mmCIF file of C-alpha atoms in Angstrom:
data_model
loop_
_atom_site.group_PDB
_atom_site.id
_atom_site.type_symbol
_atom_site.label_atom_id
_atom_site.label_comp_id
_atom_site.label_asym_id
_atom_site.label_seq_id
_atom_site.Cartn_x
_atom_site.Cartn_y
_atom_site.Cartn_z
ATOM 1 C CA UNK A 1 42.242 -17.279 16.359
ATOM 2 C CA UNK A 2 38.846 -18.476 17.512
ATOM 3 C CA UNK A 3 37.145 -16.995 14.472
ATOM 4 C CA UNK A 4 39.643 -18.780 12.219
ATOM 5 C CA UNK A 5 38.990 -22.183 13.852
ATOM 6 C CA UNK A 6 35.233 -21.611 13.584
ATOM 7 C CA UNK A 7 35.553 -20.745 9.873
ATOM 8 C CA UNK A 8 37.744 -23.787 9.224
ATOM 9 C CA UNK A 9 35.201 -26.043 10.978
ATOM 10 C CA UNK A 10 32.266 -24.700 8.994
ATOM 11 C CA UNK A 11 34.139 -24.820 5.689
ATOM 12 C CA UNK A 12 35.512 -28.316 6.277
ATOM 13 C CA UNK A 13 32.198 -29.670 7.495
ATOM 14 C CA UNK A 14 30.321 -28.148 4.565
ATOM 15 C CA UNK A 15 32.912 -29.365 2.063
ATOM 16 C CA UNK A 16 32.902 -32.875 3.521
ATOM 17 C CA UNK A 17 29.115 -33.113 3.517
ATOM 18 C CA UNK A 18 28.596 -31.564 0.123
ATOM 19 C CA UNK A 19 31.494 -33.484 -1.371
ATOM 20 C CA UNK A 20 29.967 -36.782 -0.316
ATOM 21 C CA UNK A 21 26.596 -35.721 -1.620
ATOM 22 C CA UNK A 22 27.984 -34.482 -4.918
ATOM 23 C CA UNK A 23 29.693 -37.827 -5.432
ATOM 24 C CA UNK A 24 26.199 -39.182 -5.580
ATOM 25 C CA UNK A 25 24.343 -39.957 -8.700
ATOM 26 C CA UNK A 26 21.083 -40.684 -6.930
ATOM 27 C CA UNK A 27 19.739 -41.559 -3.540
ATOM 28 C CA UNK A 28 18.796 -45.153 -3.101
ATOM 29 C CA UNK A 29 17.128 -47.341 -0.532
ATOM 30 C CA UNK A 30 18.699 -47.546 2.898
ATOM 31 C CA UNK A 31 18.515 -51.322 2.655
ATOM 32 C CA UNK A 32 21.617 -51.863 0.538
ATOM 33 C CA UNK A 33 24.198 -49.737 -1.253
ATOM 34 C CA UNK A 34 23.338 -51.799 -4.362
ATOM 35 C CA UNK A 35 19.594 -51.091 -4.475
ATOM 36 C CA UNK A 36 17.854 -48.355 -6.444
ATOM 37 C CA UNK A 37 14.670 -47.308 -4.620
ATOM 38 C CA UNK A 38 13.174 -44.580 -2.533
ATOM 39 C CA UNK A 39 14.857 -43.401 0.641
ATOM 40 C CA UNK A 40 14.179 -45.332 3.827
ATOM 41 C CA UNK A 41 11.715 -44.204 6.443
ATOM 42 C CA UNK A 42 12.826 -42.234 9.503
ATOM 43 C CA UNK A 43 13.554 -41.567 12.166
ATOM 44 C CA UNK A 44 17.230 -42.318 11.806
ATOM 45 C CA UNK A 45 17.976 -42.159 15.536
ATOM 46 C CA UNK A 46 18.541 -39.957 18.562
ATOM 47 C CA UNK A 47 21.834 -38.347 19.560
ATOM 48 C CA UNK A 48 22.305 -37.683 23.268
ATOM 49 C CA UNK A 49 24.960 -35.193 24.312
ATOM 50 C CA UNK A 50 26.141 -34.153 27.753
ATOM 51 C CA UNK A 51 28.854 -31.843 29.076
ATOM 52 C CA UNK A 52 29.635 -28.384 27.697
ATOM 53 C CA UNK A 53 26.175 -28.651 26.093
ATOM 54 C CA UNK A 54 23.512 -31.141 27.103
ATOM 55 C CA UNK A 55 20.392 -32.425 25.437
ATOM 56 C CA UNK A 56 19.266 -34.712 22.676
ATOM 57 C CA UNK A 57 18.358 -34.472 19.011
ATOM 58 C CA UNK A 58 16.238 -36.913 17.056
ATOM 59 C CA UNK A 59 17.169 -37.035 13.395
ATOM 60 C CA UNK A 60 14.359 -37.960 11.045
ATOM 61 C CA UNK A 61 16.830 -38.818 8.283
ATOM 62 C CA UNK A 62 20.501 -39.425 7.574
ATOM 63 C CA UNK A 63 22.684 -39.607 4.456
ATOM 64 C CA UNK A 64 25.338 -42.282 4.049
ATOM 65 C CA UNK A 65 27.903 -42.613 1.274
ATOM 66 C CA UNK A 66 29.909 -45.754 0.556
ATOM 67 C CA UNK A 67 33.075 -46.480 -1.378
ATOM 68 C CA UNK A 68 33.356 -49.157 -4.066
ATOM 69 C CA UNK A 69 33.975 -51.830 -1.415
ATOM 70 C CA UNK A 70 30.764 -51.016 0.510
ATOM 71 C CA UNK A 71 32.643 -49.326 3.353
ATOM 72 C CA UNK A 72 30.906 -46.310 4.869
ATOM 73 C CA UNK A 73 32.723 -43.120 3.871
ATOM 74 C CA UNK A 74 30.466 -40.473 5.383
ATOM 75 C CA UNK A 75 27.345 -40.177 7.534
ATOM 76 C CA UNK A 76 25.412 -36.892 7.724
ATOM 77 C CA UNK A 77 22.263 -36.219 9.784
ATOM 78 C CA UNK A 78 19.838 -34.792 9.044
ATOM 79 C CA UNK A 79 19.528 -35.583 5.317
ATOM 80 C CA UNK A 80 20.835 -32.755 3.142
ATOM 81 C CA UNK A 81 19.077 -31.987 -0.131
ATOM 82 C CA UNK A 82 21.863 -32.076 -2.730
ATOM 83 C CA UNK A 83 19.660 -30.239 -5.225
ATOM 84 C CA UNK A 84 18.960 -27.398 -2.774
ATOM 85 C CA UNK A 85 22.022 -27.137 -0.480
ATOM 86 C CA UNK A 86 20.893 -23.725 0.719
ATOM 87 C CA UNK A 87 17.924 -25.349 2.501
ATOM 88 C CA UNK A 88 18.985 -26.525 5.934
ATOM 89 C CA UNK A 89 16.939 -28.307 8.561
ATOM 90 C CA UNK A 90 17.119 -26.211 11.756
ATOM 91 C CA UNK A 91 18.720 -27.735 14.820
ATOM 92 C CA UNK A 92 21.500 -30.173 15.497
ATOM 93 C CA UNK A 93 23.790 -31.529 12.792
ATOM 94 C CA UNK A 94 26.291 -34.381 12.881
ATOM 95 C CA UNK A 95 28.818 -35.345 10.238
ATOM 96 C CA UNK A 96 31.025 -38.441 10.540
ATOM 97 C CA UNK A 97 33.751 -39.220 8.002
ATOM 98 C CA UNK A 98 35.142 -42.725 8.228
ATOM 99 C CA UNK A 99 38.833 -42.420 7.364
ATOM 100 C CA UNK A 100 41.883 -44.408 8.320
ATOM 101 C CA UNK A 101 43.145 -44.373 11.080
ATOM 102 C CA UNK A 102 39.831 -43.261 12.622
ATOM 103 C CA UNK A 103 36.687 -41.220 12.233
ATOM 104 C CA UNK A 104 36.434 -37.453 11.917
ATOM 105 C CA UNK A 105 33.343 -36.263 13.789
ATOM 106 C CA UNK A 106 31.710 -32.819 13.561
ATOM 107 C CA UNK A 107 28.750 -31.889 15.723
ATOM 108 C CA UNK A 108 26.854 -28.613 16.013
ATOM 109 C CA UNK A 109 24.003 -28.038 18.447
ATOM 110 C CA UNK A 110 22.382 -25.659 15.917
ATOM 111 C CA UNK A 111 24.100 -25.605 12.542
ATOM 112 C CA UNK A 112 22.287 -22.432 11.526
ATOM 113 C CA UNK A 113 23.672 -20.522 14.535
ATOM 114 C CA UNK A 114 27.120 -22.009 15.110
ATOM 115 C CA UNK A 115 29.394 -20.625 17.826
ATOM 116 C CA UNK A 116 32.741 -21.877 19.075
ATOM 117 C CA UNK A 117 31.007 -23.061 22.260
ATOM 118 C CA UNK A 118 28.318 -25.072 20.415
ATOM 119 C CA UNK A 119 30.417 -26.551 17.592
ATOM 120 C CA UNK A 120 32.561 -29.627 18.243
ATOM 121 C CA UNK A 121 35.148 -31.572 16.266
ATOM 122 C CA UNK A 122 37.483 -34.520 16.788
ATOM 123 C CA UNK A 123 39.760 -36.400 14.370
ATOM 124 C CA UNK A 124 41.302 -39.863 14.432
ATOM 125 C CA UNK A 125 38.570 -41.249 16.675
ATOM 126 C CA UNK A 126 38.698 -45.029 17.070
ATOM 127 C CA UNK A 127 36.460 -47.285 19.101
ATOM 128 C CA UNK A 128 33.676 -44.846 19.962
ATOM 129 C CA UNK A 129 32.323 -44.834 16.383
ATOM 130 C CA UNK A 130 31.327 -48.008 14.554
ATOM 131 C CA UNK A 131 29.224 -49.009 11.568
ATOM 132 C CA UNK A 132 27.649 -52.355 10.746
ATOM 133 C CA UNK A 133 25.028 -53.850 8.515
ATOM 134 C CA UNK A 134 22.155 -55.169 10.638
ATOM 135 C CA UNK A 135 19.649 -57.081 8.582
ATOM 136 C CA UNK A 136 18.914 -54.897 5.567
ATOM 137 C CA UNK A 137 19.949 -51.638 7.258
ATOM 138 C CA UNK A 138 23.260 -49.861 7.781
ATOM 139 C CA UNK A 139 23.670 -48.669 11.369
ATOM 140 C CA UNK A 140 26.172 -46.158 12.786
ATOM 141 C CA UNK A 141 26.759 -46.260 16.544
ATOM 142 C CA UNK A 142 28.458 -43.585 18.635
ATOM 143 C CA UNK A 143 29.262 -44.762 22.168
ATOM 144 C CA UNK A 144 30.581 -42.321 24.760
ATOM 145 C CA UNK A 145 32.516 -40.167 22.296
ATOM 146 C CA UNK A 146 34.186 -37.247 24.079
ATOM 147 C CA UNK A 147 34.473 -34.389 21.629
ATOM 148 C CA UNK A 148 36.005 -30.917 22.245
ATOM 149 C CA UNK A 149 34.333 -27.693 21.215
ATOM 150 C CA UNK A 150 36.031 -25.096 19.030
ATOM 151 C CA UNK A 151 36.529 -22.562 21.825
ATOM 152 C CA UNK A 152 40.319 -22.939 21.982
ATOM 153 C CA UNK A 153 40.636 -20.346 24.771
ATOM 154 C CA UNK A 154 38.169 -22.153 27.076
ATOM 155 C CA UNK A 155 37.827 -25.580 25.501
ATOM 156 C CA UNK A 156 35.264 -27.941 26.968
ATOM 157 C CA UNK A 157 33.957 -31.312 25.873
ATOM 158 C CA UNK A 158 30.645 -33.022 25.348
ATOM 159 C CA UNK A 159 30.020 -36.757 25.340
ATOM 160 C CA UNK A 160 27.966 -38.083 22.415
ATOM 161 C CA UNK A 161 26.006 -41.340 22.220
ATOM 162 C CA UNK A 162 23.422 -42.681 19.809
ATOM 163 C CA UNK A 163 22.519 -45.285 17.236
ATOM 164 C CA UNK A 164 21.452 -44.250 13.727
ATOM 165 C CA UNK A 165 20.060 -45.958 10.652
ATOM 166 C CA UNK A 166 21.055 -44.698 7.202
ATOM 167 C CA UNK A 167 17.831 -43.518 5.573
ATOM 168 C CA UNK A 168 19.368 -42.171 2.341
ATOM 169 C CA UNK A 169 22.211 -44.000 0.646
ATOM 170 C CA UNK A 170 24.234 -41.821 -1.663
ATOM 171 C CA UNK A 171 26.276 -43.132 -4.621
ATOM 172 C CA UNK A 172 24.847 -46.620 -4.109
#
């Protein structure tokens, strides 16, 4: 059972991330979903996590995809190279899909060495995840999000917090 949940998490997370990236024509400036420039400068922000796992991860970059109404659809940190999806930045990974009625959040302490104890997922999350345009930048904020790990036999949670700037806008 645990292996099945772990496989579902990895497949869903990969499909969600790659799907958002494949929707993209090009990356554009992090300043506006309408602009057509180079990617913004990092770092994107720092995620702090405490509980079943504790620590922090600073992401140098983050991908954001928007719908036709300029609503954030997905946020992925660190930036994933859509032309070379086999290349992965070592370390922590976070994927947030903004869907109604709430966000789907995936977090892995080390996405190259995922275990049920170090991979976390929550669906339908409201309130703890928000996105807003601040000046010329799009900012995603996670405030005190309690998220369970995938170890269904001994499930524990971690609390995530951080503020992130979109450095790569996809399908702008």
